[in-house]
Short mmCIF file of C-alpha atoms in Angstrom, two decimals:
data_model
loop_
_atom_site.label_atom_id
_atom_site.label_comp_id
_atom_site.label_asym_id
_atom_site.label_seq_id
_atom_site.Cartn_x
_atom_site.Cartn_y
_atom_site.Cartn_z
CA MET A 1 -51.80 16.76 -8.89
CA ASN A 2 -53.75 14.37 -6.06
CA MET A 3 -53.29 11.00 -6.63
CA PRO A 4 -56.15 8.98 -5.64
CA PRO A 5 -55.05 6.72 -2.90
CA ASN A 6 -53.93 2.91 -3.88
CA ILE A 7 -57.26 0.99 -3.75
CA PRO A 8 -56.94 -2.61 -3.07
CA PRO A 9 -58.23 -5.03 -5.90
CA GLU A 10 -60.99 -6.44 -3.64
CA GLN A 11 -62.71 -2.82 -3.19
CA SER A 12 -62.15 -1.68 -6.89
CA LEU A 13 -65.62 -0.88 -8.32
CA ILE A 14 -64.17 -2.54 -11.86
CA GLU A 15 -63.64 -5.92 -12.73
CA TYR A 16 -60.71 -6.54 -14.87
CA PRO A 17 -60.38 -7.54 -17.73
CA SER A 18 -63.35 -5.00 -18.67
CA GLN A 19 -64.63 -2.89 -21.67
CA PHE A 20 -63.75 0.56 -20.40
CA PRO A 21 -65.41 4.06 -22.01
CA ILE A 22 -63.07 6.99 -22.10
CA LYS A 23 -64.23 10.26 -23.29
CA VAL A 24 -61.48 12.68 -24.94
CA MET A 25 -62.36 16.12 -26.08
CA GLY A 26 -59.73 18.25 -28.33
CA ALA A 27 -59.80 20.45 -31.18
CA HIS A 28 -61.48 19.39 -34.31
CA VAL A 29 -57.97 19.40 -36.42
CA GLU A 30 -56.38 16.73 -38.81
CA GLY A 31 -54.58 14.14 -36.93
CA PHE A 32 -56.59 14.31 -33.55
CA ILE A 33 -58.46 10.71 -34.17
CA GLU A 34 -55.37 9.17 -35.65
CA ALA A 35 -53.43 10.61 -32.28
CA ILE A 36 -55.95 8.89 -30.02
CA THR A 37 -55.98 5.75 -31.76
CA HIS A 38 -52.29 5.50 -31.23
CA VAL A 39 -52.65 6.30 -27.44
CA ALA A 40 -55.23 3.92 -27.16
CA LEU A 41 -53.12 1.07 -28.86
CA GLN A 42 -50.24 1.47 -26.90
CA PHE A 43 -52.38 0.70 -23.69
CA ASP A 44 -54.53 -1.94 -25.39
CA PRO A 45 -53.03 -3.63 -28.54
CA GLY A 46 -56.38 -4.94 -29.39
CA PHE A 47 -58.05 -1.64 -29.61
CA ASP A 48 -60.57 -1.33 -32.87
CA ALA A 49 -60.32 2.20 -33.98
CA SER A 50 -63.84 1.50 -35.69
CA THR A 51 -65.49 1.58 -32.35
CA ILE A 52 -64.32 5.31 -31.74
CA GLU A 53 -67.81 7.55 -31.31
CA GLN A 54 -67.69 10.88 -32.71
CA ARG A 55 -69.10 13.75 -31.43
CA PRO A 56 -68.53 17.21 -33.08
CA SER A 57 -68.98 20.16 -30.79
CA LYS A 58 -72.02 22.99 -31.89
CA GLY A 59 -69.73 25.24 -33.63
CA GLY A 60 -67.53 22.13 -35.15
CA ASN A 61 -64.27 23.92 -33.40
CA TYR A 62 -64.14 20.82 -31.03
CA LEU A 63 -64.47 17.03 -31.46
CA GLY A 64 -65.34 14.89 -28.65
CA LEU A 65 -64.52 11.14 -28.97
CA THR A 66 -65.41 8.07 -26.63
CA ILE A 67 -62.78 5.20 -27.27
CA THR A 68 -63.31 1.92 -25.11
CA ILE A 69 -60.58 0.00 -24.23
CA THR A 70 -60.16 -3.32 -22.65
CA ALA A 71 -58.93 -2.35 -19.20
CA THR A 72 -56.58 -4.61 -17.69
CA SER A 73 -55.52 -2.64 -14.11
CA ARG A 74 -56.21 0.44 -12.04
CA GLU A 75 -52.50 0.93 -13.11
CA GLN A 76 -53.10 0.95 -16.82
CA LEU A 77 -55.79 3.04 -16.45
CA ASP A 78 -54.00 5.25 -14.65
CA GLU A 79 -51.34 5.42 -17.07
CA ILE A 80 -53.88 6.04 -20.28
CA TYR A 81 -55.68 8.85 -18.56
CA ARG A 82 -52.06 10.51 -17.50
CA THR A 83 -50.74 9.68 -21.28
CA LEU A 84 -53.95 11.36 -22.59
CA THR A 85 -54.38 14.43 -20.30
CA THR A 86 -50.56 15.60 -21.21
CA HIS A 87 -51.01 14.93 -24.74
CA PRO A 88 -50.77 18.36 -27.18
CA MET A 89 -53.95 17.63 -28.82
CA VAL A 90 -56.32 16.97 -25.75
CA LYS A 91 -58.09 19.25 -23.75
CA VAL A 92 -60.49 17.27 -21.42
CA VAL A 93 -60.43 13.53 -20.82
CA LEU A 94 -63.27 11.66 -18.87
#
């Protein structure tokens, strides 16, 4: 897996802290929203689960979620992406 090069903070396109949306797709199964909420809370203790946007797939087999976390650093974002992409319930993270 290629890791992005370290970008100095002054060259980052994101100002911290900021509200940062992350799209997560997985099977539309019981416990998926709760699992993603649990991950979000690990990285943003102030995460509000009521802000999760849900979009079921046309066939209803998959569920797309948009979680918006308070991003505090590039390292935090890298870690939440790594955690979500390796989660067994997650298919895609954007």
